[in-house]
CSV table of C-alpha atoms in Angstrom, one decimal:
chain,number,residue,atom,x,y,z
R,14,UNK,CA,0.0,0.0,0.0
R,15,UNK,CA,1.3,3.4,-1.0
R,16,UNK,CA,1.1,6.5,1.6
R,17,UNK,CA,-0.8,8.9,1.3
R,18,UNK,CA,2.4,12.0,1.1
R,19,UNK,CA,3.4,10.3,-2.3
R,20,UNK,CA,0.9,10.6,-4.5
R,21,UNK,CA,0.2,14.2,-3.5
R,22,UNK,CA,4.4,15.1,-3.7
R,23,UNK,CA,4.1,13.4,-7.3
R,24,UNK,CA,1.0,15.6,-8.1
R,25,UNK,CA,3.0,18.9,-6.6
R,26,UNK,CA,6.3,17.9,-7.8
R,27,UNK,CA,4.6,17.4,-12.0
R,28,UNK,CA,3.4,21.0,-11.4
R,29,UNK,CA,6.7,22.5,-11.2
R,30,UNK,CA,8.7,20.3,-13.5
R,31,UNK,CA,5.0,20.4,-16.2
R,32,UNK,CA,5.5,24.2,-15.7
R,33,UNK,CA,8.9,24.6,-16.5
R,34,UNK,CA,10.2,22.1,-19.2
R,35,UNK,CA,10.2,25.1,-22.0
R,36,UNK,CA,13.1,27.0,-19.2
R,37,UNK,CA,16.3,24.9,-21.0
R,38,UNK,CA,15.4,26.0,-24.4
R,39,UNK,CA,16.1,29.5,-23.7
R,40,UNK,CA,19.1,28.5,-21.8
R,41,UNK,CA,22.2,30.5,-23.1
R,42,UNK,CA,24.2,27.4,-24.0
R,43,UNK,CA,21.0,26.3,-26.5
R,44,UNK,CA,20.6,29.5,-27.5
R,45,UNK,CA,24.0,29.8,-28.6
R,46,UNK,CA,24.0,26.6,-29.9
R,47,UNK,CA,21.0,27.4,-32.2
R,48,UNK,CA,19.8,23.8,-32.0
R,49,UNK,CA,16.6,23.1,-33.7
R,50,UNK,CA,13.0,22.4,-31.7
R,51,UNK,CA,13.4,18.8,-33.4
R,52,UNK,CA,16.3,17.9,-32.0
R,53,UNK,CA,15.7,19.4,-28.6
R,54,UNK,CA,12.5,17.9,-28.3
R,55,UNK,CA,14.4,14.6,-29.6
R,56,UNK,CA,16.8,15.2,-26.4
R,57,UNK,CA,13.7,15.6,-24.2
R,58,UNK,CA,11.8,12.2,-25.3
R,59,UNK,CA,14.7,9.8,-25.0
R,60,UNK,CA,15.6,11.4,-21.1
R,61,UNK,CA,11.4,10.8,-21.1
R,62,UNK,CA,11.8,7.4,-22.2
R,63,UNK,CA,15.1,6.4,-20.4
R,64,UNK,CA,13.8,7.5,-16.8
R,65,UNK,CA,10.7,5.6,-17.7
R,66,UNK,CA,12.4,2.1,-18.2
R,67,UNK,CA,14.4,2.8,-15.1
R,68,UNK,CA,11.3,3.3,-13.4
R,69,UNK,CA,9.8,-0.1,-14.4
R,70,UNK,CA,13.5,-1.8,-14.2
R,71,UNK,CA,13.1,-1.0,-10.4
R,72,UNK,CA,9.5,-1.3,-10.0
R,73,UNK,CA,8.8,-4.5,-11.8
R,74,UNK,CA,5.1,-4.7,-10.4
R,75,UNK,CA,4.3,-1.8,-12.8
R,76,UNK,CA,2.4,-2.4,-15.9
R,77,UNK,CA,4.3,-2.3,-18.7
R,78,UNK,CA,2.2,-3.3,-21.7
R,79,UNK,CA,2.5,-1.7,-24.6
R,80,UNK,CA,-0.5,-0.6,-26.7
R,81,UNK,CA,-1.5,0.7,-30.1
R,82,UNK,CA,-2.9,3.8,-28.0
R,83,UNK,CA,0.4,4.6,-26.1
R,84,UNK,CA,2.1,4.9,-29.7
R,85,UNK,CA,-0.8,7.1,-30.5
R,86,UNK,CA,-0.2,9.0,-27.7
R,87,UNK,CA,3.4,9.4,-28.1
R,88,UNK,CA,3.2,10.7,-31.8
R,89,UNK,CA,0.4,13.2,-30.7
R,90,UNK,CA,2.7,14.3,-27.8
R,91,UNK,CA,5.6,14.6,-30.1
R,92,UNK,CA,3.5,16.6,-32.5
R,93,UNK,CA,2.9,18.9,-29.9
R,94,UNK,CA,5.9,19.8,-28.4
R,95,UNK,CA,7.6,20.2,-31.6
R,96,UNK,CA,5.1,23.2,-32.6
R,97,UNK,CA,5.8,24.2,-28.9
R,98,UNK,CA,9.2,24.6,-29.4
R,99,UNK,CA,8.9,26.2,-32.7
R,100,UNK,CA,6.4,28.7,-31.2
R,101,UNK,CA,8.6,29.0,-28.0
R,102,UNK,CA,12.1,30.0,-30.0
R,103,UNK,CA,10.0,32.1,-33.0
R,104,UNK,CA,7.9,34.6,-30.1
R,105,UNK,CA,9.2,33.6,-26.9
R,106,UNK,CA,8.2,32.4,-23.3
């Protein structure tokens, strides 16, 4: 059984980190580096995607399957963020 505290520091902890994942693509280093919303949003899927396997590696009682619908989900995630990025770099945050 999972306390109670955890679920609510996840919900409070996604609220800052949901809020501020645009904050490294103004960073000076990226900005100088010019690098392009498709590769940054590249960067930020695989460190999505690698901190999810290590979260089922040590958790093994997680579901895990994969599904038609989690792909869909992924692409329309994907989708988004890229024209996020674009928008973010071309007006701003």
């Amino acid at each position: 059984m999972v306390p109670t505290w955890v679920p609510l520091l996840a919900a409070l902890s996604s609220i800052v980190v949901w809020g501020s994942f645009t904050v490294p693509l103004k960073s000076r280093a990226v900005v100088e580096a010019d690098v392009h919303p498709l590769w940054f949003q590249l960067y930020m899927s695989l460190g999505v995607s690698l901190s999810s396997f290590a979260f089922l590696a040590v958790e093994p009682s997680a579901p895990s399957d994969f599904t038609m619908w989690g792909g869909v989900s992924a692409f329309m995630w994907t989708f988004s963020n890229v024209n996020a990025m674009a928008a973010i770099q071309f007006v701003g945050i």
